[in-house]
Coordinates of C-alpha atoms and ligand atoms in Angstrom, one line a residue:
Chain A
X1098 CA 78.0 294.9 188.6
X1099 CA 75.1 297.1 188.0
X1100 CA 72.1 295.8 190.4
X1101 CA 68.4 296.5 189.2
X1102 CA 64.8 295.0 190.2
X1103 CA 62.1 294.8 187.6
X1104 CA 59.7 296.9 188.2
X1105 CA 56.0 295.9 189.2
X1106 CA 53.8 294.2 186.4
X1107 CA 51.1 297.0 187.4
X1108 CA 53.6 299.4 186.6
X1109 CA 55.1 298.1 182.9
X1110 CA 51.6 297.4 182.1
X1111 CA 50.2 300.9 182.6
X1112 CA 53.3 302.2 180.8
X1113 CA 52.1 300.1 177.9
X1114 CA 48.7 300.2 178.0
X1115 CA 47.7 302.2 174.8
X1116 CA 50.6 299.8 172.6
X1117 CA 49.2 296.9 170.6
X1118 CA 52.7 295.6 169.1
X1119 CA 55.6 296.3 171.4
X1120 CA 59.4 294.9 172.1
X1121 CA 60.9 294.3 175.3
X1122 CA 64.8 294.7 175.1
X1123 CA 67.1 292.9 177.4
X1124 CA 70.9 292.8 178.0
X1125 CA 73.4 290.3 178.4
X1126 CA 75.7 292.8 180.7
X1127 CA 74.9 293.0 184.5
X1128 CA 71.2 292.8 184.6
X1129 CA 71.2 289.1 182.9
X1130 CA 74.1 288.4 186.1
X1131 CA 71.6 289.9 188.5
X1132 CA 68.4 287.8 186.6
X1133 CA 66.7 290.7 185.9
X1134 CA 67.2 291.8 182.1
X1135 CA 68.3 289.0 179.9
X1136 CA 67.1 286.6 178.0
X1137 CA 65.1 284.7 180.9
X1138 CA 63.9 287.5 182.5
X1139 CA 62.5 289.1 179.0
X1140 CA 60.9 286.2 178.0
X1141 CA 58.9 285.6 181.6
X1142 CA 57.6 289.3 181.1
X1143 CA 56.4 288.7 177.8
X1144 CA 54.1 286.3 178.8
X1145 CA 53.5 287.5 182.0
X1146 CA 52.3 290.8 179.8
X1147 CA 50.7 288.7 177.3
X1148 CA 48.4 286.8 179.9
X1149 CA 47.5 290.4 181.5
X1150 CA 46.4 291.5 177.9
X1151 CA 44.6 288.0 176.9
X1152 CA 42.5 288.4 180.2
X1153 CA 41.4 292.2 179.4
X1154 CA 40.5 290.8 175.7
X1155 CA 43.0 293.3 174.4
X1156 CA 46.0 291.1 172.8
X1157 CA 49.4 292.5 172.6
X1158 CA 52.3 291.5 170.1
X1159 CA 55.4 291.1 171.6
X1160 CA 58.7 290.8 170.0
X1161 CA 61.6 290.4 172.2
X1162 CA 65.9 291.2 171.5
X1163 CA 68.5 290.9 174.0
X1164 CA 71.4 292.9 173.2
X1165 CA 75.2 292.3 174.1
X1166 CA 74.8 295.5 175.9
X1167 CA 73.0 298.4 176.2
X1168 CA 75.6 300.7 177.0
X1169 CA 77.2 300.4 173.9
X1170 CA 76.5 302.6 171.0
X1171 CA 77.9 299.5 168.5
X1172 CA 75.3 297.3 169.7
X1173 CA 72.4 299.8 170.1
X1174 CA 72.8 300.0 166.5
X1175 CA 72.0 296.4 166.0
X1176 CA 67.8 297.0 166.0
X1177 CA 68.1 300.1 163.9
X1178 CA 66.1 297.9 161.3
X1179 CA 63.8 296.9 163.8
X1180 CA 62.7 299.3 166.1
X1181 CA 60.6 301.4 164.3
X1182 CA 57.9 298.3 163.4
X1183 CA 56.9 298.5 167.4
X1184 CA 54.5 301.0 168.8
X1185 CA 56.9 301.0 172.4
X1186 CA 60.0 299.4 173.9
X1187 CA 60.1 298.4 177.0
X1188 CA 64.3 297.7 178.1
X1189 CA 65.1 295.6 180.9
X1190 CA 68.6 297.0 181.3
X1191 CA 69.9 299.3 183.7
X1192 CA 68.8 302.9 183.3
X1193 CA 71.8 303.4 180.9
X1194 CA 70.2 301.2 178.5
X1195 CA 66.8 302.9 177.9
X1196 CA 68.8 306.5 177.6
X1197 CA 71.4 305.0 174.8
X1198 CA 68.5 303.6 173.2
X1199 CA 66.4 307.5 173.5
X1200 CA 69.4 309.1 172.2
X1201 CA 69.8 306.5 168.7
X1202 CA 66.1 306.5 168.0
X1203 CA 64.5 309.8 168.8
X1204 CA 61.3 308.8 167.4
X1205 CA 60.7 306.3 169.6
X1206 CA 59.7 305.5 173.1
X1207 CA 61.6 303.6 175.6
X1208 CA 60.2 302.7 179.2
X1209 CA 62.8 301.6 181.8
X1210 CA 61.1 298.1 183.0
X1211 CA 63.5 297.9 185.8
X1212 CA 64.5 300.1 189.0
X1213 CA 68.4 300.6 189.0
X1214 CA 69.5 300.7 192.6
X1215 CA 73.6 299.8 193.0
X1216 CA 76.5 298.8 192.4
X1217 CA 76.9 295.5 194.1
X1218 CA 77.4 291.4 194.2
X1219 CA 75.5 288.6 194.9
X1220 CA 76.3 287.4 198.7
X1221 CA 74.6 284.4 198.3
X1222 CA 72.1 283.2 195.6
X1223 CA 69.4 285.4 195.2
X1224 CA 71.1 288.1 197.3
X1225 CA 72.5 291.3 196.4
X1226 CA 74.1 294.0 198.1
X1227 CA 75.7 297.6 197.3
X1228 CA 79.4 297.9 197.8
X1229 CA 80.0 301.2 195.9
X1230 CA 79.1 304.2 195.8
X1231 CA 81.0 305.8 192.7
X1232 CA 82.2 308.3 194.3
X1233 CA 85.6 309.0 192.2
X1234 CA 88.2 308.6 194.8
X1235 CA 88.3 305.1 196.0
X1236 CA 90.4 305.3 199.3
X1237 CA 89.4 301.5 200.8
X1238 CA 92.5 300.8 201.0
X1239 CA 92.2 303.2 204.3
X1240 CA 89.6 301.3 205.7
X1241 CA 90.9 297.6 205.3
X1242 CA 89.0 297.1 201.6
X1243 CA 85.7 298.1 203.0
X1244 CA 84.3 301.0 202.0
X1245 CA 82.4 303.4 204.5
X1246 CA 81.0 305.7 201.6
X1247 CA 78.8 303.2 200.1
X1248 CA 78.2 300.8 203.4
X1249 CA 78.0 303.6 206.2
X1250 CA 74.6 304.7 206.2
X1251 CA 76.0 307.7 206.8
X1252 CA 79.1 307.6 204.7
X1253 CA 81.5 308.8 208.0
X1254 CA 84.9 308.6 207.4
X1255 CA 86.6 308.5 210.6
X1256 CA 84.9 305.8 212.8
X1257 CA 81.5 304.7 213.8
X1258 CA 78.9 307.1 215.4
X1259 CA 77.1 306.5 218.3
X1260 CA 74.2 304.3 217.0
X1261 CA 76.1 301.1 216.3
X1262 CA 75.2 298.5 218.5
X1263 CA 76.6 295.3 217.9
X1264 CA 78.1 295.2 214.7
X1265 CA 74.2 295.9 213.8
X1266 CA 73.5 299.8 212.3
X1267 CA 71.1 302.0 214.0
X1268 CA 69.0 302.4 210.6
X1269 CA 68.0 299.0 210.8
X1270 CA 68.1 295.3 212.2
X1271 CA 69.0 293.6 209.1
X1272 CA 72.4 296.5 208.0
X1273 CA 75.5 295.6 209.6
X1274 CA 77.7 298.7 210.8
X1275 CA 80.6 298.7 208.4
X1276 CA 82.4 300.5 211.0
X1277 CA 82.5 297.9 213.5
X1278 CA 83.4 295.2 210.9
X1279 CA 86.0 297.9 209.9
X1280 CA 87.3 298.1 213.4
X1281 CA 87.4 294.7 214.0
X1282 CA 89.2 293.6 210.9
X1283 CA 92.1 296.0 212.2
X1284 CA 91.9 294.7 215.7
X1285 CA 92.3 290.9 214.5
X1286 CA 95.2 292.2 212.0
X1287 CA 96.2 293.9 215.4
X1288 CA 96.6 297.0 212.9
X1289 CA 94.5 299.5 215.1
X1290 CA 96.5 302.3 214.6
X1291 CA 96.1 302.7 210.9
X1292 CA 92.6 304.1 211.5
X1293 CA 93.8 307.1 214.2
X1294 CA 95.0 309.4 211.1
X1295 CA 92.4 311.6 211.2
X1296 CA 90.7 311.5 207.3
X1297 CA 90.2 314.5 205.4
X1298 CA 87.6 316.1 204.6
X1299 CA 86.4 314.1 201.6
X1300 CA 86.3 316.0 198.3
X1301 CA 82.7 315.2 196.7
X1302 CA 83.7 317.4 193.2
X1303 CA 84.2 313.5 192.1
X1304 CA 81.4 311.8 193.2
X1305 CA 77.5 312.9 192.1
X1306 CA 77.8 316.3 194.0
X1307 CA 79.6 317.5 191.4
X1308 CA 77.6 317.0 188.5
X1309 CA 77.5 314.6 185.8
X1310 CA 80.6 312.7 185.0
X1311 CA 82.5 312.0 182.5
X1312 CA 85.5 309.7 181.6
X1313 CA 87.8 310.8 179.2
X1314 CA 91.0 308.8 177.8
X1315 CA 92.8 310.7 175.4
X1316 CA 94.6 307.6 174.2
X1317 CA 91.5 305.8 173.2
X1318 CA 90.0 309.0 171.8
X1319 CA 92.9 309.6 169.7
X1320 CA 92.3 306.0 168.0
X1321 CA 96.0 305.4 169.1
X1322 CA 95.8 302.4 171.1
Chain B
X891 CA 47.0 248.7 187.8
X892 CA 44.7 250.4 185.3
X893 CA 43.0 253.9 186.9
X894 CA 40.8 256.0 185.2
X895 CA 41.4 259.7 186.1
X896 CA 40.0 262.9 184.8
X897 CA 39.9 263.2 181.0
X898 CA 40.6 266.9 181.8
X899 CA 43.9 266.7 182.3
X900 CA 46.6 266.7 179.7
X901 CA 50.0 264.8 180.7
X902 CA 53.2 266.5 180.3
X903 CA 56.1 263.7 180.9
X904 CA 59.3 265.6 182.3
X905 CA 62.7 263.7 183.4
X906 CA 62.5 265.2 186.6
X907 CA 60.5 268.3 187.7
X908 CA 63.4 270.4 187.8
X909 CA 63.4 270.5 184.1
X910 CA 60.2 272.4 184.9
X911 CA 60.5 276.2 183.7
X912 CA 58.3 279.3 184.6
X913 CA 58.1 279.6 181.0
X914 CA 56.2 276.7 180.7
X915 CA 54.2 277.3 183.5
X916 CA 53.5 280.9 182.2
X917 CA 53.2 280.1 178.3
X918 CA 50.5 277.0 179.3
X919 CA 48.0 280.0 181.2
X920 CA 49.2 282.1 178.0
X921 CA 47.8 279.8 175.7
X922 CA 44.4 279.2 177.8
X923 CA 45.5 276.5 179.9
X924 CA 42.4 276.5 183.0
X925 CA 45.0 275.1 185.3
X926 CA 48.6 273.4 185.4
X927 CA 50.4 271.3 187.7
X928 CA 53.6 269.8 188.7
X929 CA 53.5 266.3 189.8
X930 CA 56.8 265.9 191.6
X931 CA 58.5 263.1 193.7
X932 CA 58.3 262.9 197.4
X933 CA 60.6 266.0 198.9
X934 CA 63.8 264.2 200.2
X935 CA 63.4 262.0 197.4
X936 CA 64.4 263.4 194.1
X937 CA 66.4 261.5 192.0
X938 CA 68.8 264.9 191.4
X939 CA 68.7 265.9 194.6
X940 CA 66.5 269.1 194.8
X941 CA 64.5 269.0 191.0
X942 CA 60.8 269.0 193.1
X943 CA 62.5 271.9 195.2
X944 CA 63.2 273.8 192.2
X945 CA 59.8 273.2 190.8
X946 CA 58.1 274.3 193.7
X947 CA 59.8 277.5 193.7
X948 CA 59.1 277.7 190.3
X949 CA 55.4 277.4 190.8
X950 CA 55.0 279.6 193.8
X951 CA 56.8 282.3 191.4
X952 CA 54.1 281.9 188.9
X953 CA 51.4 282.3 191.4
X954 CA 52.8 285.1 192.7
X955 CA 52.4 286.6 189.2
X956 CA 48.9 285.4 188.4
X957 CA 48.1 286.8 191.8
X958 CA 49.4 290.2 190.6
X959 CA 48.0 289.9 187.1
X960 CA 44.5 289.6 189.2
X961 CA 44.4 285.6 188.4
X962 CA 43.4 283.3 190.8
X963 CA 46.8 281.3 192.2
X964 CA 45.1 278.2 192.9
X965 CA 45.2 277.7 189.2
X966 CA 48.7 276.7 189.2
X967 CA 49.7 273.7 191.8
X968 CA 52.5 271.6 192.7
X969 CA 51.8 267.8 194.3
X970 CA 54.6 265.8 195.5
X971 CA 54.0 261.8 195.1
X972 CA 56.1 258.6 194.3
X973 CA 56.1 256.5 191.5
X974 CA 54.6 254.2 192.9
X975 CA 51.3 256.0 194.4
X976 CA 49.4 255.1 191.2
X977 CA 46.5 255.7 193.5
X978 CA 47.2 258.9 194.5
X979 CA 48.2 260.2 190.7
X980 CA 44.5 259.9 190.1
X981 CA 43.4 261.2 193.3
X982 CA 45.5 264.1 192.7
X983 CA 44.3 264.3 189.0
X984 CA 41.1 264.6 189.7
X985 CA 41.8 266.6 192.5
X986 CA 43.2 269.5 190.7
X987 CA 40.5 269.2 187.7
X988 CA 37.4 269.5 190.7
X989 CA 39.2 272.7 191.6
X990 CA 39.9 274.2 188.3
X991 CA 35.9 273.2 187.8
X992 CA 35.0 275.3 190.7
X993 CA 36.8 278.1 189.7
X994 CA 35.5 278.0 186.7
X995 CA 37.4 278.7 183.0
X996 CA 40.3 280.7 182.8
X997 CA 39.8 284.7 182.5
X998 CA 42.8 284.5 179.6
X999 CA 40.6 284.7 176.5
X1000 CA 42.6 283.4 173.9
X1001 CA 41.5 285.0 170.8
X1002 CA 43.9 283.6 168.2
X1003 CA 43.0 280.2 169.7
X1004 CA 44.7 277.3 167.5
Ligands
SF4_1899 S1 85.5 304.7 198.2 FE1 84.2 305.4 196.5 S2 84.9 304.4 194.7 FE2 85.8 303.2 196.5 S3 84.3 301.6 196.8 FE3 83.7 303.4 198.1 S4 82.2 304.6 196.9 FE4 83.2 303.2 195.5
SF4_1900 S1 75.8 302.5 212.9 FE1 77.7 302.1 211.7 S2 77.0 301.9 209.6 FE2 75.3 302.8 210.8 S3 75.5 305.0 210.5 FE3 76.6 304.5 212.4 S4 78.7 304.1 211.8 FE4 77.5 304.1 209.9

């Protein structure tokens, strides 16, 4: 999924500072997974927002929505009645969310409330951790299911470099060294020799480096299937 | 065993703390609350297991966010006692409404007051 972290109260609440009657949008895709963005999370801001307010002597209305998703033009649709009565929005999805919503309602203003930083899981509860970079050409397969791009610090491709100590990364204490767990995965599948093909040169074109993305199936765009 | 405790405080009866939500926490200092607490069973002794552990968490999240909002985090508390510490609910009760006194009423003006 989609991993975000809300962003500080000091922050949202200087975003909103000037609004009197505001919504906070949240969404029932990844960020409610990652308890950031859905129904719990909005309503906890709201109040958290409304005592800030209450103390300064400067109430603030707050209606709050949680769509089915963000990312989805079909459900964006569902405030269209709505979202013109509020002065802001604040959206608690991932940074798709607040863009979707720009692009439907050009007149009004959407402010991210949360910091999108990876895609990831939950390793234990409370936890998460990036496992993917989206770089376009998944090859894990080549590095028994672990992937170096997104969990090398320095996305190397053909074996560790000279700072890992101890299945621990040189960057830090607390990052393990995907290549040693890489390495020693093969090892205990005494598979060793699948790593000596030397990897390519990796083609970024696919990943960020080249450009914006886009995902296009003909099938679906023909209404066919 | 009749105790008298502080008429300041209003009781809240819960199952178990666990059933104990932010929200509640959050929406009682919303609505001009000077100070709420959780009165808890011993740790190691909840009936559920880990309910008092919950709440706990729950209210050291909520003073972590008065404490950002520039509140003090004293106003929100969790005890832990048995049933059976009569005694000590008092203590506790009055307790929690000496400090709320000290630090005085809450800063969250509630204009729309009911
Ligand atoms: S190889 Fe690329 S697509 Fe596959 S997990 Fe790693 S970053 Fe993601
Ligand atoms: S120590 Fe390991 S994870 Fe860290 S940069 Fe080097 S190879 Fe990559």
């Amino acid at each position: 999924m989609i991993v975000a972290d809300r962003k500080s109260l000091e922050e949202i609440l200087a975003m909103v500072k000037d609004n009197k009657k505001i919504l906070i949008a949240g969404c029932k895709g990844c960020v409610t997974v990652c308890n950031v963005g859905g129904l719990k999370e909005v309503e906890i801001l709201a109040s958290s927002i409304k005592i800030a307010r209450k103390k300064e002597g400067n109430d603030i209305e707050i209606d709050i929505e949680v769509l089915e998703r963000q990312c989805d033009t079909e459900y964006v649709a569902g405030i269209s009645e709505t979202v013109g009565d509020y002065e802001a929005v604040i959206s608690l999805a991932c940074g798709v969310g607040p863009q979707f919503l720009s692009e439907m309602y050009k007149d009004q203003t959407f402010y991210p409330g949360v910091n999108t930083t990876f895609f990831g899981g939950a390793t234990q509860h409370g936890v998460w951790e990036e496992r993917c970079a989206g770089c376009g050409t998944c090859a894990i397969h080549n590095f028994g299911g672990l992937c170096p791009i997104a969990r090398c610090a320095k996305s190397l491709m053909n074996g560790p470099c000279g700072g890992s100590s101890n299945g621990v990364c040189e960057i830090n204490k607390d990052t393990e060294c995907i290549w040693d767990s890489i390495v020693r995965k093969k090892m205990e599948a005494g598979r060793l020799e699948d790593l000596l093909g030397v990897k390519g040169i990796k083609d970024w074109q696919t990943a960020r480096d080249g450009g914006p993305r886009r995902s296009i199936r003909e099938e679906l765009v023909q209404g066919n299937i | 065993m009749r105790l008298s405790y502080s008429a300041d405080i209003k009781v809240i009866q819960v199952p178990c703390t666990g059933r104990v939500d932010i929200l509640h926490l959050l929406n009682a200092i919303e609505d001009g609350a000077d100070g709420v607490y959780v009165a808890g069973c011993l740790e190691g002794e909840c009936h559920y297991i880990e309910g008092n552990l919950k709440a706990k968490r729950k209210v050291e999240y909520v003073k972590k966010t008065l404490t950002e909002l520039g509140i003090e985090p004293e106003r929100v508390a969790m005890y832990n006692l048995s049933s059976a510490q009569g005694a000590r609910f008092a203590e506790i009760a009055n307790e929690m409404a000496d400090k709320i006194k000290a630090l005085g009423p809450t800063p969250v003006k509630n204009t729309h007051a009911a």
